[in-house]
mmCIF file with all atom_site columns, C-alpha atoms in Angstrom:
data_model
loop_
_atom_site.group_PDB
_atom_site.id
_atom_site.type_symbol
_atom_site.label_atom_id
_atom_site.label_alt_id
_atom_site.label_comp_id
_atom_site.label_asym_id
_atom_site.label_entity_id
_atom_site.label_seq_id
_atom_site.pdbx_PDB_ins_code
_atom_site.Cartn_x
_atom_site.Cartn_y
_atom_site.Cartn_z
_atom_site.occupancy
_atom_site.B_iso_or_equiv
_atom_site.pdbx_formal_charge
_atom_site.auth_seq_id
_atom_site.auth_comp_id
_atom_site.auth_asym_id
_atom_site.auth_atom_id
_atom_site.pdbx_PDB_model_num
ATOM 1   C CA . UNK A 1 1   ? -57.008 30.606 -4.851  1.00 0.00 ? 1   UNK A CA 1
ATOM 2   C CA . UNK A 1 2   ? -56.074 29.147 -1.872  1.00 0.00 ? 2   UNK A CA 1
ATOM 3   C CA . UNK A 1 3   ? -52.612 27.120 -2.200  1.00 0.00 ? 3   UNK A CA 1
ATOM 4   C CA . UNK A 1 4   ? -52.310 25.719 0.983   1.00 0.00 ? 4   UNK A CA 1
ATOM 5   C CA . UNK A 1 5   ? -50.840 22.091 0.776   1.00 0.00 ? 5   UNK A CA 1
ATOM 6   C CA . UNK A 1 6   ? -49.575 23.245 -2.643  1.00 0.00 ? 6   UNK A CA 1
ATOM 7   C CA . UNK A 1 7   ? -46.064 23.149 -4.048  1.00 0.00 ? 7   UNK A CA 1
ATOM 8   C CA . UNK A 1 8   ? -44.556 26.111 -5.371  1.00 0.00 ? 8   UNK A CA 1
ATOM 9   C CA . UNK A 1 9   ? -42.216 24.995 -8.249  1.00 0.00 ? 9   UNK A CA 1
ATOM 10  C CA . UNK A 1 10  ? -39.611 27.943 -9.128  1.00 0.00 ? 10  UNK A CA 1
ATOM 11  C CA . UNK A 1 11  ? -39.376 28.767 -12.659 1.00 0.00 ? 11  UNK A CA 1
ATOM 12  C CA . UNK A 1 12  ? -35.871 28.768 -14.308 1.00 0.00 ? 12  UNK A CA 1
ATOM 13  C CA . UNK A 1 13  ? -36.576 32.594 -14.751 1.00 0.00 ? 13  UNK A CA 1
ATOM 14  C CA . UNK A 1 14  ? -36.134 32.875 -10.674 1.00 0.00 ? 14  UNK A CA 1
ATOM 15  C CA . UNK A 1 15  ? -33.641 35.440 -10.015 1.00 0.00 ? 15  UNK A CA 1
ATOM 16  C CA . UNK A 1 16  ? -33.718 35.159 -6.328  1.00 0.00 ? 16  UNK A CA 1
ATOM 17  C CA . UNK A 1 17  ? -30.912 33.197 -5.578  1.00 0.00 ? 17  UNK A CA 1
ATOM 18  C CA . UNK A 1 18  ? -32.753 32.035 -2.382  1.00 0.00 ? 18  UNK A CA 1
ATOM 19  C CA . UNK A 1 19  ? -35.743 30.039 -4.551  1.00 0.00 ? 19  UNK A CA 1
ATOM 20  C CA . UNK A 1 20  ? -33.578 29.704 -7.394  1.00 0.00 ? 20  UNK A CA 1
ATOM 21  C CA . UNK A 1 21  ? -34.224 25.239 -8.698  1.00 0.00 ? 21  UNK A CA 1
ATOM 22  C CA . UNK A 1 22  ? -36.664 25.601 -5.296  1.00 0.00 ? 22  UNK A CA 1
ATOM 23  C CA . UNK A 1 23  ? -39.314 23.145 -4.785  1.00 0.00 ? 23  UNK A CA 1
ATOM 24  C CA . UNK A 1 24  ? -41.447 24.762 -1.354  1.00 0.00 ? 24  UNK A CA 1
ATOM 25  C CA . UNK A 1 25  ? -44.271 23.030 0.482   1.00 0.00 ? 25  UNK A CA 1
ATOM 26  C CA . UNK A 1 26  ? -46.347 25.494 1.262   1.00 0.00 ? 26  UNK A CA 1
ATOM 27  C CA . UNK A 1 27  ? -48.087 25.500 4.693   1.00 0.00 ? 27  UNK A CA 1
ATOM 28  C CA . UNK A 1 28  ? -50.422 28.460 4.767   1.00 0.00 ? 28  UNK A CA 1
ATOM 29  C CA . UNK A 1 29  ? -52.047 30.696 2.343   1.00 0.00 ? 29  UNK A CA 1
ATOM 30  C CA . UNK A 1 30  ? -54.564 33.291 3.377   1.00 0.00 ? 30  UNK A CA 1
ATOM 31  C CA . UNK A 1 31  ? -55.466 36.810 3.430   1.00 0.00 ? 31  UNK A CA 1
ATOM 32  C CA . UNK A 1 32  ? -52.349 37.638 5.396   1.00 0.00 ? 32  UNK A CA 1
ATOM 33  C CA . UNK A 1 33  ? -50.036 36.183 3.286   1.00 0.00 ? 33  UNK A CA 1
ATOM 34  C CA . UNK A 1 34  ? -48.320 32.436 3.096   1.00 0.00 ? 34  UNK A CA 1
ATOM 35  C CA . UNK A 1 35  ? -45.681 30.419 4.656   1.00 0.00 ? 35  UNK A CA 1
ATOM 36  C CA . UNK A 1 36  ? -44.180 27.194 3.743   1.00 0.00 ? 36  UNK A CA 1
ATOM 37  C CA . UNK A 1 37  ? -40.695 25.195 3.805   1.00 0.00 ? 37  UNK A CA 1
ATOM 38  C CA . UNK A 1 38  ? -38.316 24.665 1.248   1.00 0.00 ? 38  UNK A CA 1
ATOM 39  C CA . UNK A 1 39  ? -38.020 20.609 0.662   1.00 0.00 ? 39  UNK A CA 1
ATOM 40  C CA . UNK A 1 40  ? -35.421 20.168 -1.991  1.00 0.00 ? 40  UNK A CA 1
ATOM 41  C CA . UNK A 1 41  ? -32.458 22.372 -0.520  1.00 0.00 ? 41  UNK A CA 1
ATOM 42  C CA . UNK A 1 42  ? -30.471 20.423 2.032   1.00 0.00 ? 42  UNK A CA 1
ATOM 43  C CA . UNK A 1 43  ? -27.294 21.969 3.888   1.00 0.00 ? 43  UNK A CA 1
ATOM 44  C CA . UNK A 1 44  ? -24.206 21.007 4.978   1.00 0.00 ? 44  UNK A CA 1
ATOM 45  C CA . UNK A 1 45  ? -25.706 19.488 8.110   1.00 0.00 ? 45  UNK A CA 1
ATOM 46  C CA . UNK A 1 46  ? -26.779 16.274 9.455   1.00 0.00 ? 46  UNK A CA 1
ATOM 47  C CA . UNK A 1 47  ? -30.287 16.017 12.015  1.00 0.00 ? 47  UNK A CA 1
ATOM 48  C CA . UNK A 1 48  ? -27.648 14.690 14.805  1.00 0.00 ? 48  UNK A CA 1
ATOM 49  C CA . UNK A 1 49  ? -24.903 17.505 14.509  1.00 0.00 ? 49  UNK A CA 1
ATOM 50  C CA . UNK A 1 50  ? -28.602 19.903 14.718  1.00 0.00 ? 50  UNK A CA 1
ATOM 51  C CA . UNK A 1 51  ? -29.312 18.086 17.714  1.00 0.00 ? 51  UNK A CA 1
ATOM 52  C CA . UNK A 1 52  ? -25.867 18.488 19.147  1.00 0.00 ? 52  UNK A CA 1
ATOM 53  C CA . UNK A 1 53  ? -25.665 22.378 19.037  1.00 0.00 ? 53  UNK A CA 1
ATOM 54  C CA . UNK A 1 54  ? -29.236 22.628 20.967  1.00 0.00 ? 54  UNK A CA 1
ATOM 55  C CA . UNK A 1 55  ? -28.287 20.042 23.595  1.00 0.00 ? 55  UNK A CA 1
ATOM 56  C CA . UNK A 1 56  ? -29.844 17.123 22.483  1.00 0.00 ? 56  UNK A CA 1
ATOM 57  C CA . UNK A 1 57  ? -28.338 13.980 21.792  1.00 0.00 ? 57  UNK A CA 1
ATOM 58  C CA . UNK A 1 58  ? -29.971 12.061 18.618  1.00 0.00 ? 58  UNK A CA 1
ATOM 59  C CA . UNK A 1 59  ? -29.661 8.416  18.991  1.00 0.00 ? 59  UNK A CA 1
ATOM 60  C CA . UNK A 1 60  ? -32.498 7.225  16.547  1.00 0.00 ? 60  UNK A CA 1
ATOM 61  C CA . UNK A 1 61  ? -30.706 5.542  13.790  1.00 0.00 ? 61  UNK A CA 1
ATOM 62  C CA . UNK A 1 62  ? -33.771 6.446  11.240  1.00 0.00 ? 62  UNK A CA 1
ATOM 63  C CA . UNK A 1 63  ? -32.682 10.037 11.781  1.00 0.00 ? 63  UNK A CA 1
ATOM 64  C CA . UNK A 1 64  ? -29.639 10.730 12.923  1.00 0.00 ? 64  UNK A CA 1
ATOM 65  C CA . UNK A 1 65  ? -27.913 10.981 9.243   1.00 0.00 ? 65  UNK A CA 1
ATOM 66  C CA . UNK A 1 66  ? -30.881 12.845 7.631   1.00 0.00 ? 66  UNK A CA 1
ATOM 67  C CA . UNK A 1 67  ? -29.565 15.922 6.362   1.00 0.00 ? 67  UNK A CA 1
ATOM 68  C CA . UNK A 1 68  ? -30.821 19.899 7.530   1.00 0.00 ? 68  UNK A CA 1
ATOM 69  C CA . UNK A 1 69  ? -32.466 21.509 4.805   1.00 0.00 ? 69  UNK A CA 1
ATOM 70  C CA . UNK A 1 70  ? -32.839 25.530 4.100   1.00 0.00 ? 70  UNK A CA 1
ATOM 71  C CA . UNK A 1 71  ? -36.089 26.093 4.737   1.00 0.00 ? 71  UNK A CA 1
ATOM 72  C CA . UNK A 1 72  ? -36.032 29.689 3.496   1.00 0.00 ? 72  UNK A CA 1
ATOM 73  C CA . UNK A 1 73  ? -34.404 32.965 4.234   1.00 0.00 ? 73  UNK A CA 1
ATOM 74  C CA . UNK A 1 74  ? -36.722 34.026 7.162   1.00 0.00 ? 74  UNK A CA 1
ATOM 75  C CA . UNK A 1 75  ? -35.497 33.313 10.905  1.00 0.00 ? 75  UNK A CA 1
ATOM 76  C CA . UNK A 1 76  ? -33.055 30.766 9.322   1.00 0.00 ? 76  UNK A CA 1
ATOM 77  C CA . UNK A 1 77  ? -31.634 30.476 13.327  1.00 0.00 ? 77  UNK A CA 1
ATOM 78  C CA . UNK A 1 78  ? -34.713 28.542 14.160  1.00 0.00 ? 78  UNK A CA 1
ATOM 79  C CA . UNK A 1 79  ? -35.572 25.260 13.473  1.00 0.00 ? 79  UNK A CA 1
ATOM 80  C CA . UNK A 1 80  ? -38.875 24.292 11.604  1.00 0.00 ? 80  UNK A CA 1
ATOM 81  C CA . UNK A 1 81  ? -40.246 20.203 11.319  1.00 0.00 ? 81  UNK A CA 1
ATOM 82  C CA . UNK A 1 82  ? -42.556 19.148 8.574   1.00 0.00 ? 82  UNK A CA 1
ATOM 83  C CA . UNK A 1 83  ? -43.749 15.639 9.274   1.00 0.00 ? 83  UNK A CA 1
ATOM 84  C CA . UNK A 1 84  ? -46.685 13.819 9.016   1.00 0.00 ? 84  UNK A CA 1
ATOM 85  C CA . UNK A 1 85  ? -49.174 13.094 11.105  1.00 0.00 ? 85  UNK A CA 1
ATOM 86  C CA . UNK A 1 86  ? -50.087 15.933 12.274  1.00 0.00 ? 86  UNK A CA 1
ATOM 87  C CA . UNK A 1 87  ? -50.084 15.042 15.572  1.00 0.00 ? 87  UNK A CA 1
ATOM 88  C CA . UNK A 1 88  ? -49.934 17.346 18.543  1.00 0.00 ? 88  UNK A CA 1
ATOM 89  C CA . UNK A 1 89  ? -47.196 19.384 19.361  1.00 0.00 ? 89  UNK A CA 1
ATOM 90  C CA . UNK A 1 90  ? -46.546 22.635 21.613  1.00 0.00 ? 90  UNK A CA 1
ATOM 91  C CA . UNK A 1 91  ? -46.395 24.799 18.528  1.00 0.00 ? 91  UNK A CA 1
ATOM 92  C CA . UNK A 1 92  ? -47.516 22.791 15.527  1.00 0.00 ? 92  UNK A CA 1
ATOM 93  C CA . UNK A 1 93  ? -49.514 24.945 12.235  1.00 0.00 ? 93  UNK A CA 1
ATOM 94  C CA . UNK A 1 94  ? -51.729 21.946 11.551  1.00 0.00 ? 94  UNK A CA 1
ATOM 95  C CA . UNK A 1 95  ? -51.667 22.268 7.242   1.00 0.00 ? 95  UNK A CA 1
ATOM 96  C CA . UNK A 1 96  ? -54.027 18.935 7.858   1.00 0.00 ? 96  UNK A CA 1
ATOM 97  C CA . UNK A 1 97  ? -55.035 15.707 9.576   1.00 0.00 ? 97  UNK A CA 1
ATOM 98  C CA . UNK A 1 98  ? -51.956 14.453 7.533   1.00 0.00 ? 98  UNK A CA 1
ATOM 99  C CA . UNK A 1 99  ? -49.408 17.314 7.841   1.00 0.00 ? 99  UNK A CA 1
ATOM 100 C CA . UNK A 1 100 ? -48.116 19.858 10.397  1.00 0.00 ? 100 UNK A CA 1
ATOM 101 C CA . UNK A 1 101 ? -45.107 22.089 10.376  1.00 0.00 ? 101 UNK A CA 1
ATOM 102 C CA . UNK A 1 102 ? -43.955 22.657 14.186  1.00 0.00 ? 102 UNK A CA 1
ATOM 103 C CA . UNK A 1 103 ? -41.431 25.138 15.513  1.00 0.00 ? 103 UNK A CA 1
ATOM 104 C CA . UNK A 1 104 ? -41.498 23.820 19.113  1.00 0.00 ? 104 UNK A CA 1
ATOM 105 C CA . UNK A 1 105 ? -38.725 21.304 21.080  1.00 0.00 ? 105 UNK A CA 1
ATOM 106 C CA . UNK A 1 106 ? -41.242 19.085 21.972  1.00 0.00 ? 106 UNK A CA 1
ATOM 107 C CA . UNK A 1 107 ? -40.789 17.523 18.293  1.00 0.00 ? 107 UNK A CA 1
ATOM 108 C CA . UNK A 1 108 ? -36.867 17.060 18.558  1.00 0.00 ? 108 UNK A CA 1
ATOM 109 C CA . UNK A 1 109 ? -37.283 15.604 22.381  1.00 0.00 ? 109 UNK A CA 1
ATOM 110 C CA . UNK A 1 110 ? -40.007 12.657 20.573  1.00 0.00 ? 110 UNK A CA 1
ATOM 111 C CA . UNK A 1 111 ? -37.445 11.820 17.775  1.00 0.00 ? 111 UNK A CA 1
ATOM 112 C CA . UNK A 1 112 ? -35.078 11.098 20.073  1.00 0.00 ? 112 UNK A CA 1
ATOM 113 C CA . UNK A 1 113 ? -36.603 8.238  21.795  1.00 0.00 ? 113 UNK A CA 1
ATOM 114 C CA . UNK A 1 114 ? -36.578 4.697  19.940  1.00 0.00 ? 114 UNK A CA 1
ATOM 115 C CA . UNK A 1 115 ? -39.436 3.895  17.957  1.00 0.00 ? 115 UNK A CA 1
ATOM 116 C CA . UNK A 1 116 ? -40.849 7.211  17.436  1.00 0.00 ? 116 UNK A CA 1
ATOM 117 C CA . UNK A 1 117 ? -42.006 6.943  13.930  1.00 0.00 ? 117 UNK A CA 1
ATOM 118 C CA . UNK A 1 118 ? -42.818 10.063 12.305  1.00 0.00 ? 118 UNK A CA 1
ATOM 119 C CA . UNK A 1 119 ? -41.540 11.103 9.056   1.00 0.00 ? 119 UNK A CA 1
ATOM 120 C CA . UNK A 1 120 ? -39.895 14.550 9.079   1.00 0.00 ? 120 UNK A CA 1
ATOM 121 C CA . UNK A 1 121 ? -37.952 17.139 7.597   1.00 0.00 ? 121 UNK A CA 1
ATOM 122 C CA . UNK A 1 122 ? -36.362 19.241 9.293   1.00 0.00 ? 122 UNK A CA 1
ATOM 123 C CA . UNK A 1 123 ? -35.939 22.890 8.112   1.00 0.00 ? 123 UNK A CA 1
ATOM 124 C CA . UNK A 1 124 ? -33.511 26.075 9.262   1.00 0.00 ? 124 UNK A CA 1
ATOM 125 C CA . UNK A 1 125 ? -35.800 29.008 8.473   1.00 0.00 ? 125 UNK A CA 1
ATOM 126 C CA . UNK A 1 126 ? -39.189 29.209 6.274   1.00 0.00 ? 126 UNK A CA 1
ATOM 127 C CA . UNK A 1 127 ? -40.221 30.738 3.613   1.00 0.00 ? 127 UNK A CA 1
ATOM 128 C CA . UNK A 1 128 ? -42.902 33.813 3.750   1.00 0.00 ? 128 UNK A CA 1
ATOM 129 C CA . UNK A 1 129 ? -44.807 36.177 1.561   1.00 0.00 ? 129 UNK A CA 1
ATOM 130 C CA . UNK A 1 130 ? -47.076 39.134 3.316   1.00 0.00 ? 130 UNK A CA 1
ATOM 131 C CA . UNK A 1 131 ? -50.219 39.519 1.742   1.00 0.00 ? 131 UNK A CA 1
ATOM 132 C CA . UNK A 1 132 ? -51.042 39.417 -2.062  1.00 0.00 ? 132 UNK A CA 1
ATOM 133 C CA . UNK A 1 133 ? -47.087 39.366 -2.405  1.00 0.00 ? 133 UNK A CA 1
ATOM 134 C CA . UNK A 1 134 ? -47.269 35.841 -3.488  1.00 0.00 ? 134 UNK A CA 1
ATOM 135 C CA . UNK A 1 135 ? -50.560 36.702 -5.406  1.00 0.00 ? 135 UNK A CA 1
ATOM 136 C CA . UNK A 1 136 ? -48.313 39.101 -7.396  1.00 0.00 ? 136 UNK A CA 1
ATOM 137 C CA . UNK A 1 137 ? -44.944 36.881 -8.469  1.00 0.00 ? 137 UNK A CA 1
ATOM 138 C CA . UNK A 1 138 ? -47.676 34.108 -9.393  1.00 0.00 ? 138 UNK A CA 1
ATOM 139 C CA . UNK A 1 139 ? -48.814 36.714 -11.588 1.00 0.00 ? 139 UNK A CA 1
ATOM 140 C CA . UNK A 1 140 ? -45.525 37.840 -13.012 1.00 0.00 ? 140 UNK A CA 1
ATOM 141 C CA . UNK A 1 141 ? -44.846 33.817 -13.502 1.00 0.00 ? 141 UNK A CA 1
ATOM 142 C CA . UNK A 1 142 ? -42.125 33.453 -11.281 1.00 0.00 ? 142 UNK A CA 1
ATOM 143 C CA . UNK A 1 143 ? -43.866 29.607 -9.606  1.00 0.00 ? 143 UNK A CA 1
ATOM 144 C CA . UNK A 1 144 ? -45.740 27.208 -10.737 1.00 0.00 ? 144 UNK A CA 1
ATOM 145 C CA . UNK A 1 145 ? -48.173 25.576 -8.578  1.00 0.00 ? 145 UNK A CA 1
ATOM 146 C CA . UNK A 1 146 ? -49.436 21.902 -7.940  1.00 0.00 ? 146 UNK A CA 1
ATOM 147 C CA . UNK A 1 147 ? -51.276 19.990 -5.459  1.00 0.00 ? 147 UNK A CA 1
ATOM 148 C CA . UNK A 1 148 ? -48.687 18.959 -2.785  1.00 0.00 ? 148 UNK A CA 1
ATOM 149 C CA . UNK A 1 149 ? -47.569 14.989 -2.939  1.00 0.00 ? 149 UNK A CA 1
ATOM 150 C CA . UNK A 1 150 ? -45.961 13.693 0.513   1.00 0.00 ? 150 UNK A CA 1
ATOM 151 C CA . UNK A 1 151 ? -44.611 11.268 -1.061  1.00 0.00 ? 151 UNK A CA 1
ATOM 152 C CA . UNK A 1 152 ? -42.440 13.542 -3.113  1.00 0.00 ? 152 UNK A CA 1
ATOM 153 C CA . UNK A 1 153 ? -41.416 15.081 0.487   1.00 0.00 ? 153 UNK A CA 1
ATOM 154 C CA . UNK A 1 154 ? -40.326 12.117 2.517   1.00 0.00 ? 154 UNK A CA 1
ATOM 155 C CA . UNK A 1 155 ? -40.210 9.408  0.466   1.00 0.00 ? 155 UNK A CA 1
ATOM 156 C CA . UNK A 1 156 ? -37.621 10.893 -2.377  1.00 0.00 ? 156 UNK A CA 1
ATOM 157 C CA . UNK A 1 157 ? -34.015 11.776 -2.183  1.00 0.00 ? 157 UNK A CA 1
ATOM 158 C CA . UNK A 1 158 ? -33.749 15.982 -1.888  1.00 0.00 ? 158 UNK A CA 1
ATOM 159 C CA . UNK A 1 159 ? -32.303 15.989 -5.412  1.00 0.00 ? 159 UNK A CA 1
ATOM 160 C CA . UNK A 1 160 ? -35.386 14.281 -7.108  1.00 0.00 ? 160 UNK A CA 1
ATOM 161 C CA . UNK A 1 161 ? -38.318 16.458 -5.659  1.00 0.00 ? 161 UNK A CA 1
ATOM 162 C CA . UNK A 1 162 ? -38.208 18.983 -8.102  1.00 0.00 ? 162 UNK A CA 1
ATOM 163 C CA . UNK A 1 163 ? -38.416 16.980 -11.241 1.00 0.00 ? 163 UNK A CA 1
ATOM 164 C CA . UNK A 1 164 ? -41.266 14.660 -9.620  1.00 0.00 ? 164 UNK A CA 1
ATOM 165 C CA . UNK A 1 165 ? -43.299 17.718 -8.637  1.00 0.00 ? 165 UNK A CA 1
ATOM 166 C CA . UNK A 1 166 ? -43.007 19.115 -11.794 1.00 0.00 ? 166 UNK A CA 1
ATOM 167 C CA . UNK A 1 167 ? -43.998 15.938 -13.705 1.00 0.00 ? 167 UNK A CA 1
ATOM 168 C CA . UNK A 1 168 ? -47.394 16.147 -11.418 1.00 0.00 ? 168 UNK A CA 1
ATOM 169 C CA . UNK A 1 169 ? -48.025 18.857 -13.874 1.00 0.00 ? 169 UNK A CA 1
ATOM 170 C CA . UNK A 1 170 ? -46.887 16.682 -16.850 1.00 0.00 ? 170 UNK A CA 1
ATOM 171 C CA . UNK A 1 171 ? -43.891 18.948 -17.453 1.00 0.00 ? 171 UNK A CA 1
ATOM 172 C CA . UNK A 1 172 ? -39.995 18.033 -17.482 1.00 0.00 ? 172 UNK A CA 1
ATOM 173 C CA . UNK A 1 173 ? -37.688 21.123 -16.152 1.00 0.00 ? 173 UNK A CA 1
ATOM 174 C CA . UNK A 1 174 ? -35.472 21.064 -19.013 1.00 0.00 ? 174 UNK A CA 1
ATOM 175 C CA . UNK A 1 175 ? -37.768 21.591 -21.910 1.00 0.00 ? 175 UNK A CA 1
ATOM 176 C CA . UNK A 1 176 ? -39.050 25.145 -19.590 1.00 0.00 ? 176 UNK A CA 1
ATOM 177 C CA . UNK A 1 177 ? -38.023 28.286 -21.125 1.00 0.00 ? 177 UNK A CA 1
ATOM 178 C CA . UNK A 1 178 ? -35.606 30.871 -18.928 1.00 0.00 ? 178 UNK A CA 1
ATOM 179 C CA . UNK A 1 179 ? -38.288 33.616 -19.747 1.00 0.00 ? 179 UNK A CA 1
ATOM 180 C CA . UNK A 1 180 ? -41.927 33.524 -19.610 1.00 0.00 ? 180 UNK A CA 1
ATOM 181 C CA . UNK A 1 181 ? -43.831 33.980 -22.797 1.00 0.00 ? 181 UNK A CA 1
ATOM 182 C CA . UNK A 1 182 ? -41.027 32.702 -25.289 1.00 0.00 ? 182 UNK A CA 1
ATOM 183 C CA . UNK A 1 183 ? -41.108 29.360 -26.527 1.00 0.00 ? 183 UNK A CA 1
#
């Protein structure tokens, strides 16, 4: 099973405090393992203080507010942008024609300029499993999984992602048991 473009929806079992209430996009699943973004955990950080510590100055009302999210506990001192289009960037994984997560400046330099019109969210770290890892907590029920909805992504406010994703699967957070196989 291949869950690229797939949401992984942490179960209220998750005892790592890091995907604990997580929603994560994910942006590659293979052999090797997967990798993906966290879209429901913002920090204590708008895009235009981000922009300040790198040098940049962010001038584009439509972004300047948007908050920082944690994208996951791996490199958390880099910066990672999901947005859609894909587009072409300097270092872009293309998930799709419709989605790309990028790790490169060339991103931040575009939104800086009026009228650039992407939508984006803009991560501190990702999220990574080696291979079969994630194979493995799917198998001891620690995520559930659904087709990914962008709309969820960058059309919802952080705090609402979670419950929308899981209602793609018809299911409401609170009525899911704290420990798998007990109703």
């Amino acid at each position: 099973m291949n869950l690229t473009h797939h949401f992984l929806i942490a179960m209220p079992s998750m005892a790592d405090t890091n995907f604990a209430r997580t929603l994560t996009y994910i942006a590659e699943h293979n052999e090797g393992g997967a990798l993906g973004v966290i879209v429901n955990r913002p920090i204590d950080m708008s895009l235009a203080t981000l922009f300040d510590r790198v040098d940049m100055a962010l001038d584009n009302e439509r972004y300047a507010q948007q908050p920082v999210y944690f994208g996951g506990p791996v490199q958390t001192d880099r910066g990672f942008v999901l947005h859609r289009p894909a587009g072409e960037w300097s270092a872009t994984l293309k998930v799709n024609e419709q989605v790309g997560l990028t790790s490169s400046k060339d991103i931040l330099q575009a939104m800086t300029v009026e009228g650039f019109d992407l939508d984006v969210l803009v991560t501190l770290g990702y999220a990574g499993w080696d291979a079969g890892q994630l194979e493995q907590e799917l198998a001891e029920n620690a995520w559930l999984t659904a087709p990914a909805d962008l709309g969820i992504v960058f059309d919802l406010p952080a705090e609402e992602r979670l419950a929308a994703a899981m209602q793609l699967l018809g299911v409401d957070f609170a009525n899911l048991s704290e420990s798998a196989g007990h109703a």
